[in-house]
PDB file of C-alpha atoms and ligand atoms in Angstrom:
ATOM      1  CA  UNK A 128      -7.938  12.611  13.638  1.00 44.00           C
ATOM      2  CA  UNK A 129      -4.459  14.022  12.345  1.00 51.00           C
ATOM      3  CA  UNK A 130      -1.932  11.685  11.431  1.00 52.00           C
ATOM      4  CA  UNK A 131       1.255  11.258  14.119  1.00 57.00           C
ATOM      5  CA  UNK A 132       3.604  13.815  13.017  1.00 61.00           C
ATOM      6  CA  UNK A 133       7.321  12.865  13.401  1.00 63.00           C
ATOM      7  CA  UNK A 134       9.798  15.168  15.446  1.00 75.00           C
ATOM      8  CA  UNK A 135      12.521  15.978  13.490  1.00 85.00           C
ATOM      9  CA  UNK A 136      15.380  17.237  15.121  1.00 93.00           C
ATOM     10  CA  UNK A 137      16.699  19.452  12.227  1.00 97.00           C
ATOM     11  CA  UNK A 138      20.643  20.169  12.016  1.00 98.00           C
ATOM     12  CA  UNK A 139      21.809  23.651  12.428  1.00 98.00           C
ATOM     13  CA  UNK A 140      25.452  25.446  12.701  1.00 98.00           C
ATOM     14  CA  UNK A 141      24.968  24.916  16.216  1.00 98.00           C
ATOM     15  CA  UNK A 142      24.794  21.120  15.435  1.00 98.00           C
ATOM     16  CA  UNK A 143      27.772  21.106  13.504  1.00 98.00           C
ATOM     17  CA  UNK A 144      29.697  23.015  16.874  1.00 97.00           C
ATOM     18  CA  UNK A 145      28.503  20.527  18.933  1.00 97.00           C
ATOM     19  CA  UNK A 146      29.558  17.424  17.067  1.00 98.00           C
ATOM     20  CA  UNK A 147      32.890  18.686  16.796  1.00 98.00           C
ATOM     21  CA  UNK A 148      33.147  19.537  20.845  1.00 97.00           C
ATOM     22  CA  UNK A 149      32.063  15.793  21.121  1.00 98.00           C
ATOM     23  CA  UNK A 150      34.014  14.169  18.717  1.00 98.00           C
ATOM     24  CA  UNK A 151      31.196  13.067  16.260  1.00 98.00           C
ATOM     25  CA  UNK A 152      31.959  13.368  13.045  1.00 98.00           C
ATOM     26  CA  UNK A 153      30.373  15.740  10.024  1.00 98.00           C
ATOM     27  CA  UNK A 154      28.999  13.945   7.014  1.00 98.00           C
ATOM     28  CA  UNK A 155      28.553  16.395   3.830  1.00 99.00           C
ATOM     29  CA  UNK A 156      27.341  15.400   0.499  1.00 98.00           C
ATOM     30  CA  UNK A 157      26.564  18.172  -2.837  1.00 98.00           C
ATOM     31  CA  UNK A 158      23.604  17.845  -4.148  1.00 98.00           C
ATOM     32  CA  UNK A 159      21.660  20.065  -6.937  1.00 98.00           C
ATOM     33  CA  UNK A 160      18.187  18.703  -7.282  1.00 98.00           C
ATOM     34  CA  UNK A 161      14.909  17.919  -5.642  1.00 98.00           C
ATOM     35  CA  UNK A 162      15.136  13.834  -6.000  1.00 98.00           C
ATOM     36  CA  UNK A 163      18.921  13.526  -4.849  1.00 98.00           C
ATOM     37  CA  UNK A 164      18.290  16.110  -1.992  1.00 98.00           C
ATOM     38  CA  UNK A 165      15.369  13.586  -0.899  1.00 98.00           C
ATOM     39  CA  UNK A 166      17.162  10.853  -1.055  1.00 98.00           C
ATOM     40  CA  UNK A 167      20.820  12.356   0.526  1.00 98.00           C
ATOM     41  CA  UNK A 168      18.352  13.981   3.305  1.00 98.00           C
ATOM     42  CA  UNK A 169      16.609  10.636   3.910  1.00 98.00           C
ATOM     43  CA  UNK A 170      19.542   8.770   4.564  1.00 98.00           C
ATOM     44  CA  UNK A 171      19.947  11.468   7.438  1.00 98.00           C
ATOM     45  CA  UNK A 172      23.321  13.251   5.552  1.00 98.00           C
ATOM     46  CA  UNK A 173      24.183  16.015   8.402  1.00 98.00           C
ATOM     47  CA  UNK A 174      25.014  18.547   5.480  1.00 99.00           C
ATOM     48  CA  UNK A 175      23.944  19.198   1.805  1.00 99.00           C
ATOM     49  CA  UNK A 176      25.986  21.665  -0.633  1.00 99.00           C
ATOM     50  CA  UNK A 177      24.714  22.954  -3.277  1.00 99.00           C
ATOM     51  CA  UNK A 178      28.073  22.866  -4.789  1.00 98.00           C
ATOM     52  CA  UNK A 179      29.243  25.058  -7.577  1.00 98.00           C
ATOM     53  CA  UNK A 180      30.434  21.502  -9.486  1.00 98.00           C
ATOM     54  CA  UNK A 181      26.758  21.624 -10.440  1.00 98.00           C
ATOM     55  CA  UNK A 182      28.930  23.887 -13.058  1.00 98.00           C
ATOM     56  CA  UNK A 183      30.824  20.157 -14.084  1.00 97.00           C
ATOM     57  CA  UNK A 184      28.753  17.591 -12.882  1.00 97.00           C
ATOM     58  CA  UNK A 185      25.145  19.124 -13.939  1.00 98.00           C
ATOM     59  CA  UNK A 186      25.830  21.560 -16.810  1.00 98.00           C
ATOM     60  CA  UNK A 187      28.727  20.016 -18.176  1.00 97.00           C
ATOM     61  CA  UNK A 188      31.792  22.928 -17.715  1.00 97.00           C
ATOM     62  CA  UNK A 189      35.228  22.214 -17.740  1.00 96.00           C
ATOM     63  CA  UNK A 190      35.194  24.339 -14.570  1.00 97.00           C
ATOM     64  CA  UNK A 191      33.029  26.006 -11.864  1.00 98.00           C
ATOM     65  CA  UNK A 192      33.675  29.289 -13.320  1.00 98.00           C
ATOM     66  CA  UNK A 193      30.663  29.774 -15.432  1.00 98.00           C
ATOM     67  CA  UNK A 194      27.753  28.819 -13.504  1.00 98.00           C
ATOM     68  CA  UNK A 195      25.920  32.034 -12.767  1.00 98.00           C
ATOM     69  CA  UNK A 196      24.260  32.985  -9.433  1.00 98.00           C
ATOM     70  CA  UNK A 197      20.640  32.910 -10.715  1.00 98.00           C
ATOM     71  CA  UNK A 198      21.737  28.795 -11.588  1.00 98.00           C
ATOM     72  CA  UNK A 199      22.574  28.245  -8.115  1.00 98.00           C
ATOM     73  CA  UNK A 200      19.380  29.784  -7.191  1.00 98.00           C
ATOM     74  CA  UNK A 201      17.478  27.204  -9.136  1.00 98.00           C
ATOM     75  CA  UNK A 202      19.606  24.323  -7.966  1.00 98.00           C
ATOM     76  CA  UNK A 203      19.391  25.277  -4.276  1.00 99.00           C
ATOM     77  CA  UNK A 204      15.642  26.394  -4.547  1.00 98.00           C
ATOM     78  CA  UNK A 205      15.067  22.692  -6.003  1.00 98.00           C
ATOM     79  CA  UNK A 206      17.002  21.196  -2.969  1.00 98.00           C
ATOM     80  CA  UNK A 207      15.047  22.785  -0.154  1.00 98.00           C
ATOM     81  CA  UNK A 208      12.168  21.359  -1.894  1.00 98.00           C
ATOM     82  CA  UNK A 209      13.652  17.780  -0.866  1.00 98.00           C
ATOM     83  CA  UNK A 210      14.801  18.249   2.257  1.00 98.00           C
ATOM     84  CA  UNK A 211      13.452  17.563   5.963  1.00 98.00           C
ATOM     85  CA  UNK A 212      16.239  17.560   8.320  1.00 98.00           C
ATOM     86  CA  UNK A 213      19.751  18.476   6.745  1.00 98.00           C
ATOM     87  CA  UNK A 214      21.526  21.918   6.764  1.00 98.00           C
ATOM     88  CA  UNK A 215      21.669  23.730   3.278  1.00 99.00           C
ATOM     89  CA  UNK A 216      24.310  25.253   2.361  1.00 99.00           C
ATOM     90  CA  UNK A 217      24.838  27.097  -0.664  1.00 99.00           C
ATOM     91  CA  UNK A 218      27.948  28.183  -2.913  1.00 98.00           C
ATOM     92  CA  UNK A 219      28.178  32.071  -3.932  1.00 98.00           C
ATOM     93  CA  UNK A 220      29.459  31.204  -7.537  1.00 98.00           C
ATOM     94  CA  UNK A 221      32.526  33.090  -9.120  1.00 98.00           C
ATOM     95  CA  UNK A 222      31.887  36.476 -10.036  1.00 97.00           C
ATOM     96  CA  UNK A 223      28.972  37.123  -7.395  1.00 98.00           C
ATOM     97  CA  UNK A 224      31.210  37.995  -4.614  1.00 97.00           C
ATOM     98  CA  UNK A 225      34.615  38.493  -5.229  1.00 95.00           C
ATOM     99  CA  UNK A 226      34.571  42.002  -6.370  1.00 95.00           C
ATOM    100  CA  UNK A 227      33.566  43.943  -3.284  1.00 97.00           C
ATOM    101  CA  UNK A 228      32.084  43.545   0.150  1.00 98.00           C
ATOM    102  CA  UNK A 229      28.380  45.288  -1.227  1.00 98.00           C
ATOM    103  CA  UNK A 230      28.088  42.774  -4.331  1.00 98.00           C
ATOM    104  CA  UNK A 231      29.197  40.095  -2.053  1.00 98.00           C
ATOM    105  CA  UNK A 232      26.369  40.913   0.439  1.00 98.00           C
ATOM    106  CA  UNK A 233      23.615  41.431  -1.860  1.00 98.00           C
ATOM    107  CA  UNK A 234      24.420  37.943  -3.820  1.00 98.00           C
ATOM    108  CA  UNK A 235      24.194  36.158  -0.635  1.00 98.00           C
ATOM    109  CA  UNK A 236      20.989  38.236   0.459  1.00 98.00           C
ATOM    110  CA  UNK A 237      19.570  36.284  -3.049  1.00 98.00           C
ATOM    111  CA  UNK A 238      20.294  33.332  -2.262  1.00 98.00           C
ATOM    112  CA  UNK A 239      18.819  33.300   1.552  1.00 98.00           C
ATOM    113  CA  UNK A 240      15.840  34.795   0.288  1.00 98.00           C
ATOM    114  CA  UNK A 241      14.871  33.275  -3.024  1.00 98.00           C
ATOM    115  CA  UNK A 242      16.388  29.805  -2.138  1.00 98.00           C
ATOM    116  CA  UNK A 243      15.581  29.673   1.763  1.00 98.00           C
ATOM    117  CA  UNK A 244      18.777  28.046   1.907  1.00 98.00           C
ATOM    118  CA  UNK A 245      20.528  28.330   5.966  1.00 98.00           C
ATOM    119  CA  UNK A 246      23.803  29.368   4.702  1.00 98.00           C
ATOM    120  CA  UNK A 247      26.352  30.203   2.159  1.00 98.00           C
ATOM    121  CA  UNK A 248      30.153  28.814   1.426  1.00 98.00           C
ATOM    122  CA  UNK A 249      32.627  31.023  -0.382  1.00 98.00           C
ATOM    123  CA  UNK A 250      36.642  30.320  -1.352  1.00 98.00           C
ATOM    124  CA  UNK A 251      39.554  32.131   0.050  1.00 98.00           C
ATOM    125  CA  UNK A 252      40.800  33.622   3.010  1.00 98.00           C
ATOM    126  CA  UNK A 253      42.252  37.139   3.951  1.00 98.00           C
ATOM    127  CA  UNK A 254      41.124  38.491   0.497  1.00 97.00           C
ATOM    128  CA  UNK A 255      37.836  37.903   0.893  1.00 97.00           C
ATOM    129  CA  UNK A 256      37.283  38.521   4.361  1.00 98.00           C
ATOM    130  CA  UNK A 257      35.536  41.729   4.106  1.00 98.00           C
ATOM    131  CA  UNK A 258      33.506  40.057   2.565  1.00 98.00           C
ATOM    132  CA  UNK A 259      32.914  37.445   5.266  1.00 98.00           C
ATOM    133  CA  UNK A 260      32.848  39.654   7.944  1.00 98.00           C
ATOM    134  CA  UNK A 261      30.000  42.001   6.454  1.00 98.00           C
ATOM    135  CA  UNK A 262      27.888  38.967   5.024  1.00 98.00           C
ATOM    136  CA  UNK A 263      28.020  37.972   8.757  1.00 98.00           C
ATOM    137  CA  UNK A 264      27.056  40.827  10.240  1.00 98.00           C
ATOM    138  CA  UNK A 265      23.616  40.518   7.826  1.00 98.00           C
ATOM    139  CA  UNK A 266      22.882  37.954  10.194  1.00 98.00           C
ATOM    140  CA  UNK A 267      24.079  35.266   7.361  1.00 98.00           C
ATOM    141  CA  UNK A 268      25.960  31.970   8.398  1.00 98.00           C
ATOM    142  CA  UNK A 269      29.404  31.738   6.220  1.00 98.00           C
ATOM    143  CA  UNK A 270      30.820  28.524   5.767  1.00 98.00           C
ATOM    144  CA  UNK A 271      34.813  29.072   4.545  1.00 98.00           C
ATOM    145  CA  UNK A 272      36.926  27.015   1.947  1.00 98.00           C
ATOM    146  CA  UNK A 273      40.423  26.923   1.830  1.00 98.00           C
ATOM    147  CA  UNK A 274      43.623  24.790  -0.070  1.00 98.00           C
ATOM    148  CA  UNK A 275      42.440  24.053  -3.327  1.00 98.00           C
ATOM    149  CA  UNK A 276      39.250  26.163  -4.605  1.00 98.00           C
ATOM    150  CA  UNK A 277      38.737  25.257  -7.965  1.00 96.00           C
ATOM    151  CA  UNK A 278      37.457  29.376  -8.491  1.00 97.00           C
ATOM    152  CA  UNK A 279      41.312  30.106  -8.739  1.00 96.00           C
ATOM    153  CA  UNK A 280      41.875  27.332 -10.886  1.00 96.00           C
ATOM    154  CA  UNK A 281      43.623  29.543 -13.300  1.00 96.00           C
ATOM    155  CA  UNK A 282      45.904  31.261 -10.817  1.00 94.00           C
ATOM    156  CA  UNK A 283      46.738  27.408  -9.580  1.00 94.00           C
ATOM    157  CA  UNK A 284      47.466  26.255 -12.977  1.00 94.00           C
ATOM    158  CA  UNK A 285      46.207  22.479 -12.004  1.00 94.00           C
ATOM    159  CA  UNK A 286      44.160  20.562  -9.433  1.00 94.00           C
ATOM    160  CA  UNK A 287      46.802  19.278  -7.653  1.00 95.00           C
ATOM    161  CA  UNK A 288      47.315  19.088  -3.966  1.00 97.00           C
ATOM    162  CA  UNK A 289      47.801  22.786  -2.279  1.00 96.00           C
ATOM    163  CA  UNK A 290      49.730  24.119   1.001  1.00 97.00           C
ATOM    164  CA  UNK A 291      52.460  21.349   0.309  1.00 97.00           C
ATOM    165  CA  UNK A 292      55.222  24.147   0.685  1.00 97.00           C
ATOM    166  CA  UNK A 293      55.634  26.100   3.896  1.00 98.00           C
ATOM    167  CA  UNK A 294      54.527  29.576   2.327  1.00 98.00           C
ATOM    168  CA  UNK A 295      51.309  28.362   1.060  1.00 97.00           C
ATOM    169  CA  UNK A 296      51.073  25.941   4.420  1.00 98.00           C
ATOM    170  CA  UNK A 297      51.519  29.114   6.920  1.00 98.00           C
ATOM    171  CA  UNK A 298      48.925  30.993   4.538  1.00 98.00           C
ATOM    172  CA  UNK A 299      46.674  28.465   4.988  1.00 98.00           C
ATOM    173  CA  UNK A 300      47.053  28.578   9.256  1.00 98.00           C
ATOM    174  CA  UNK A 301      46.603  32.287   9.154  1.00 98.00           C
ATOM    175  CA  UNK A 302      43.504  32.345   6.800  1.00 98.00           C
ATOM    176  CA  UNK A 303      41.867  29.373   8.876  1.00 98.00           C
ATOM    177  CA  UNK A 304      42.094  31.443  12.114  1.00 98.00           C
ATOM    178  CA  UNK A 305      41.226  34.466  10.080  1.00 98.00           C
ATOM    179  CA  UNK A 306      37.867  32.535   9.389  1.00 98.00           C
ATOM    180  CA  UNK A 307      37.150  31.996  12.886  1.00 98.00           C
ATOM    181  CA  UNK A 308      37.598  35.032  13.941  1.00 98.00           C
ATOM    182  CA  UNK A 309      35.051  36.514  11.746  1.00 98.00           C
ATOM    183  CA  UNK A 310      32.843  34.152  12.377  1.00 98.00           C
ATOM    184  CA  UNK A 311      32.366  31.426   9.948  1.00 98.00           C
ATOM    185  CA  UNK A 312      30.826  28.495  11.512  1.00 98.00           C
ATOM    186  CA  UNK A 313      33.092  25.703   9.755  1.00 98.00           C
ATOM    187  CA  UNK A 314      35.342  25.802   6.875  1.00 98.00           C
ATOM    188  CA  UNK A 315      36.000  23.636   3.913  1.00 98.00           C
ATOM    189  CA  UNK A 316      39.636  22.288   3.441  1.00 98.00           C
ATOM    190  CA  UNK A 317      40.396  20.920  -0.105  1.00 98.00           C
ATOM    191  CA  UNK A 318      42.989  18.411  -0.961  1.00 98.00           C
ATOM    192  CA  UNK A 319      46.092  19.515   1.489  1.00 98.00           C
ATOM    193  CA  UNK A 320      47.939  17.525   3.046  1.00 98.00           C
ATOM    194  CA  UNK A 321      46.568  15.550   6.232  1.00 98.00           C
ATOM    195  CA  UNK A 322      49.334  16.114   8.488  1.00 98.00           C
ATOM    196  CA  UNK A 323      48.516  19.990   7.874  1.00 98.00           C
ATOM    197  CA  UNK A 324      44.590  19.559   8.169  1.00 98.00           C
ATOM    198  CA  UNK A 325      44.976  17.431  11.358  1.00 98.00           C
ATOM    199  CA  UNK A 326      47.118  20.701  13.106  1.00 98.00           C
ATOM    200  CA  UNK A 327      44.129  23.246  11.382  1.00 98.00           C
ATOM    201  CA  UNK A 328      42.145  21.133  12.861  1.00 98.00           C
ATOM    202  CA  UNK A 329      43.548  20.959  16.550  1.00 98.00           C
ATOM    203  CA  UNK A 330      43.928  24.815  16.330  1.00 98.00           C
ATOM    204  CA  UNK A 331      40.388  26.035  16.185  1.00 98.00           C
ATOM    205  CA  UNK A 332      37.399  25.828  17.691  1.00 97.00           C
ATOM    206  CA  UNK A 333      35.116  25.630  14.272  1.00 98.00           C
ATOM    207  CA  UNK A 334      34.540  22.045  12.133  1.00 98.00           C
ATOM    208  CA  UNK A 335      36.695  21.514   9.597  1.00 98.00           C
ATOM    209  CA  UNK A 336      35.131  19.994   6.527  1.00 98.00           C
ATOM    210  CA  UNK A 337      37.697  17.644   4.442  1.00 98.00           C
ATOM    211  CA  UNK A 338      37.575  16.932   0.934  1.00 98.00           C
ATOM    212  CA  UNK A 339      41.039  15.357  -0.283  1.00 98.00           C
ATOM    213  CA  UNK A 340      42.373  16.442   3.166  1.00 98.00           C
ATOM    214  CA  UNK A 341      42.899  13.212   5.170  1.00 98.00           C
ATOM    215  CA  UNK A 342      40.923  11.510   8.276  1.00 98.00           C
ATOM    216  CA  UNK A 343      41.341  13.881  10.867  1.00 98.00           C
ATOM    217  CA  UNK A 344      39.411  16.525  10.157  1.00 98.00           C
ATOM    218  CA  UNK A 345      35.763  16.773  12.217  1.00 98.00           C
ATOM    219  CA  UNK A 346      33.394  16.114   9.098  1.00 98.00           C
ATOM    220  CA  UNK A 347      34.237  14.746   4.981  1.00 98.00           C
ATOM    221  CA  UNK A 348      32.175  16.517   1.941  1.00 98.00           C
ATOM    222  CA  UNK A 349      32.221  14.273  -1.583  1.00 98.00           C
ATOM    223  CA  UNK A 350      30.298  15.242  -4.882  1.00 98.00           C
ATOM    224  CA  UNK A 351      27.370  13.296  -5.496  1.00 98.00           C
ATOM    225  CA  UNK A 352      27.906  12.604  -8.501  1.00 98.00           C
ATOM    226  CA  UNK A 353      31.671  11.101  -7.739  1.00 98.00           C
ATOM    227  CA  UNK A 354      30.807   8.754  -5.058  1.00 98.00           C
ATOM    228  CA  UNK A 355      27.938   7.504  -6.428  1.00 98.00           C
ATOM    229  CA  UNK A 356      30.076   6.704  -9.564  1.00 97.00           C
ATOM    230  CA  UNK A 357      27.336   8.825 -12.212  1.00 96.00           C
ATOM    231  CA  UNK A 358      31.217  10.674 -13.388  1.00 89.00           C
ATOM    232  CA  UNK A 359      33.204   7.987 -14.298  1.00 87.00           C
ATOM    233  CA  UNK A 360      36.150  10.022 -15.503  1.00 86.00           C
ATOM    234  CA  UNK A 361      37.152  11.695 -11.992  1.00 90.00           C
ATOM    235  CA  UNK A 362      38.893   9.619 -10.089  1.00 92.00           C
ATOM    236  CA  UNK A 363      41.516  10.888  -8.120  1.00 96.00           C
ATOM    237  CA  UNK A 364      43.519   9.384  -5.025  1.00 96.00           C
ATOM    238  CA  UNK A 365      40.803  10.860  -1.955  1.00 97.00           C
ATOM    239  CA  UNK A 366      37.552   9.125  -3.826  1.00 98.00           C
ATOM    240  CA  UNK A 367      35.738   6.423  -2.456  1.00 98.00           C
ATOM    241  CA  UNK A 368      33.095   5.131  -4.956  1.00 97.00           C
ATOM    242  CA  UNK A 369      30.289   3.240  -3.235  1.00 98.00           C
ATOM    243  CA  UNK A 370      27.924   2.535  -5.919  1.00 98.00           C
ATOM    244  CA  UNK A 371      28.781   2.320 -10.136  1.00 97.00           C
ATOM    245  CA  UNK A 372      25.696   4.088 -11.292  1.00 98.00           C
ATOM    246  CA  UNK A 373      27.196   5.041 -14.771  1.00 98.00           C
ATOM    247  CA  UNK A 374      26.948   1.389 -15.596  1.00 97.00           C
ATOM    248  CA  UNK A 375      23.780   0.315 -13.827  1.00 98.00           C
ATOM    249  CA  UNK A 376      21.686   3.114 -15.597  1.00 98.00           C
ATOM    250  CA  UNK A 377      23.228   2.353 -18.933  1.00 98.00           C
ATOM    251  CA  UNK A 378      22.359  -1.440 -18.109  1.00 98.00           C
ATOM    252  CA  UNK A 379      18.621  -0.063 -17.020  1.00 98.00           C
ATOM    253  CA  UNK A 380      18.709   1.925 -20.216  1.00 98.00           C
ATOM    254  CA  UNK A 381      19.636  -0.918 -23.140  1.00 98.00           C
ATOM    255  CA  UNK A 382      17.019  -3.404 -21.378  1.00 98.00           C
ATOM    256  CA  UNK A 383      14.009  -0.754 -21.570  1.00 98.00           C
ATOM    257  CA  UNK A 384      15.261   0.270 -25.763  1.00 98.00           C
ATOM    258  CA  UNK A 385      15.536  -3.594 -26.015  1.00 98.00           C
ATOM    259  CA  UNK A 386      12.035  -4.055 -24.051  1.00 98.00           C
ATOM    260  CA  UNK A 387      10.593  -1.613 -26.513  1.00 98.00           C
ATOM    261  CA  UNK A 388      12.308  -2.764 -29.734  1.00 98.00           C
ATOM    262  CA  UNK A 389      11.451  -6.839 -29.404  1.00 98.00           C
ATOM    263  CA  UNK A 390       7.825  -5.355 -28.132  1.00 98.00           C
ATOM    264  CA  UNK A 391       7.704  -6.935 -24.181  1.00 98.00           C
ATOM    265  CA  UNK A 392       6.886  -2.931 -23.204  1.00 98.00           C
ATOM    266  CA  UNK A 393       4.156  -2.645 -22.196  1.00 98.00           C
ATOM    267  CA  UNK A 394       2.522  -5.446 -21.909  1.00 98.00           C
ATOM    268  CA  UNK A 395      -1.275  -5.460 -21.046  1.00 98.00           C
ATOM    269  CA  UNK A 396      -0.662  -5.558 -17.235  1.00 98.00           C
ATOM    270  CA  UNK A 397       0.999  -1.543 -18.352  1.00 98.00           C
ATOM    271  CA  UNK A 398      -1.966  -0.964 -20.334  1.00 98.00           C
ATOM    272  CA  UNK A 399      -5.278   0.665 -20.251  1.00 98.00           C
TER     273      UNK A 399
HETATM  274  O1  KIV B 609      31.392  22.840  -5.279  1.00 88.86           O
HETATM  275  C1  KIV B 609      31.651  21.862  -4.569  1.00 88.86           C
HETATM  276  O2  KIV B 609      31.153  20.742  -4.767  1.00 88.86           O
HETATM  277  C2  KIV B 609      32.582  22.048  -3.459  1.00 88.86           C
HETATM  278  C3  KIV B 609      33.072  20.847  -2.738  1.00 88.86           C
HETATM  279  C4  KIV B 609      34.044  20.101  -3.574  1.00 88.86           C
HETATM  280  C5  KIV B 609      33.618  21.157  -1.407  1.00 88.86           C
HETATM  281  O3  KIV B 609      32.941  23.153  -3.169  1.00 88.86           O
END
């Protein structure tokens, strides 16, 4: 006889729509790899992103900018592996999209079909919206990011909070409704103010996913590698750290050299 299989009610875009309609918020988490996805998808995490910060937080960069799009195709191929229940979504990675509509299309085409990923994120707003809008039409879910995205980093100058002035602020408005209309199915908003993520919020009918943006938008997103406290030297205002791994492993680490050094590993219980 066949062993009970559990029902897993798996999350979808449609999910996401729902939970903001009833008020239930969106938990996100970025995750690059097999083991973390398992874990992050075990603890029943509504969204994973395989974030381009695999750029800092896996390879090392200074920024997001040189990951390349056959990267994120091994780091999102490795999280489907892990995952049961969570949505997938997946970053197009600078350089893969921004240069026309056809690039954009055929970059996201790779990443549905070698990753089998459910969706894709990409920054910006009215300049990118072709983009969007034809990606969409593919029959490909789009997932928007606004405020601060660390692609532009070099146009921003620094990582500091975005739409604070009324320009960038009415920008922002406009390019979030943009979104909508073409049909993204939530957007990202990165370290704005809350007051102006609580009104984006109010004013359309998609989940807005906060990172740096304050408690009322429908769902927060954190890097892994952040809250988990792996990167110790990131700590800005909007992190919560909820576990100090950096020190535990290196704790783990000095007790298994000093286990080998003195001897005590392995002992004959570990042995053959
Ligand atoms: O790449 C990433 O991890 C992101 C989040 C910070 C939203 O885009």
């Amino acid at each position: 006889m066949s062993a009970a299989i559990k029902e897993v009610k798996k999350i979808t875009t449609n999910t996401l729509q729902r939970m903001k309609a009833n008020g239930e918020k969106i938990a996100m988490l970025t995750a690059y790899d097999f083991s973390f996805a398992k874990i992050i998808d075990g603890a029943d995490v509504d969204v994973i992103l395989v974030g381009d910060s695999a750029s800092n937080v896996m390879a090392g960069h200074e920024t997001t900018l040189p990951i390349t799009l056959e990267q994120m195709i091994y780091h999102a191929s490795s999280v489907m592996r892990g995952i049961n229940r969570c949505l997938v979504v997946v970053d197009l990675p600078f350089g893969s999209y921004q240069s026309n509509s056809e690039i954009a299309l055929a970059s996201a085409i790779r990443i549905m079909k070698e990753t089998g990923a459910h969706a894709i994120k990409l920054e910006g707003g009215e300049e990118i919206l072709d983009s969007v809008k034809r990606i969409i039409s593919a029959g490909i879910p789009v997932m928007g990011h606004l405020g601060l995205t660390p692609q532009s980093i070099y146009k921003f100058g620094t990582y500091n909070v975005r739409a604070k002035e009324e320009d960038e602020a009415n920008k922002l408005r406009n390019d979030t409704k943009l979104l909508q209309e073409a049909g993204c199915f939530a957007v990202v908003l990165e370290k704005i103010p809350a007051q102006l993520a609580k009104e984006v919020t109010e004013s359309i009918s998609i989940p807005t996913i906060g990172i740096g943006a304050g408690k009322h938008c429908d769902g927060q997103v954190l890097v892994m590698h952040d809250m988990l406290g792996i990167n110790t030297e990131f700590k800005p205002r909007f992190l919560r750290q909820y576990l100090d791994l950096y020190e535990q492993s290196g704790k783990a680490v000095r007790k298994y050299i000093d286990d080998v050094k003195t001897g005590s590993f392995p002992n004959d219980n570990e042995s053959y």
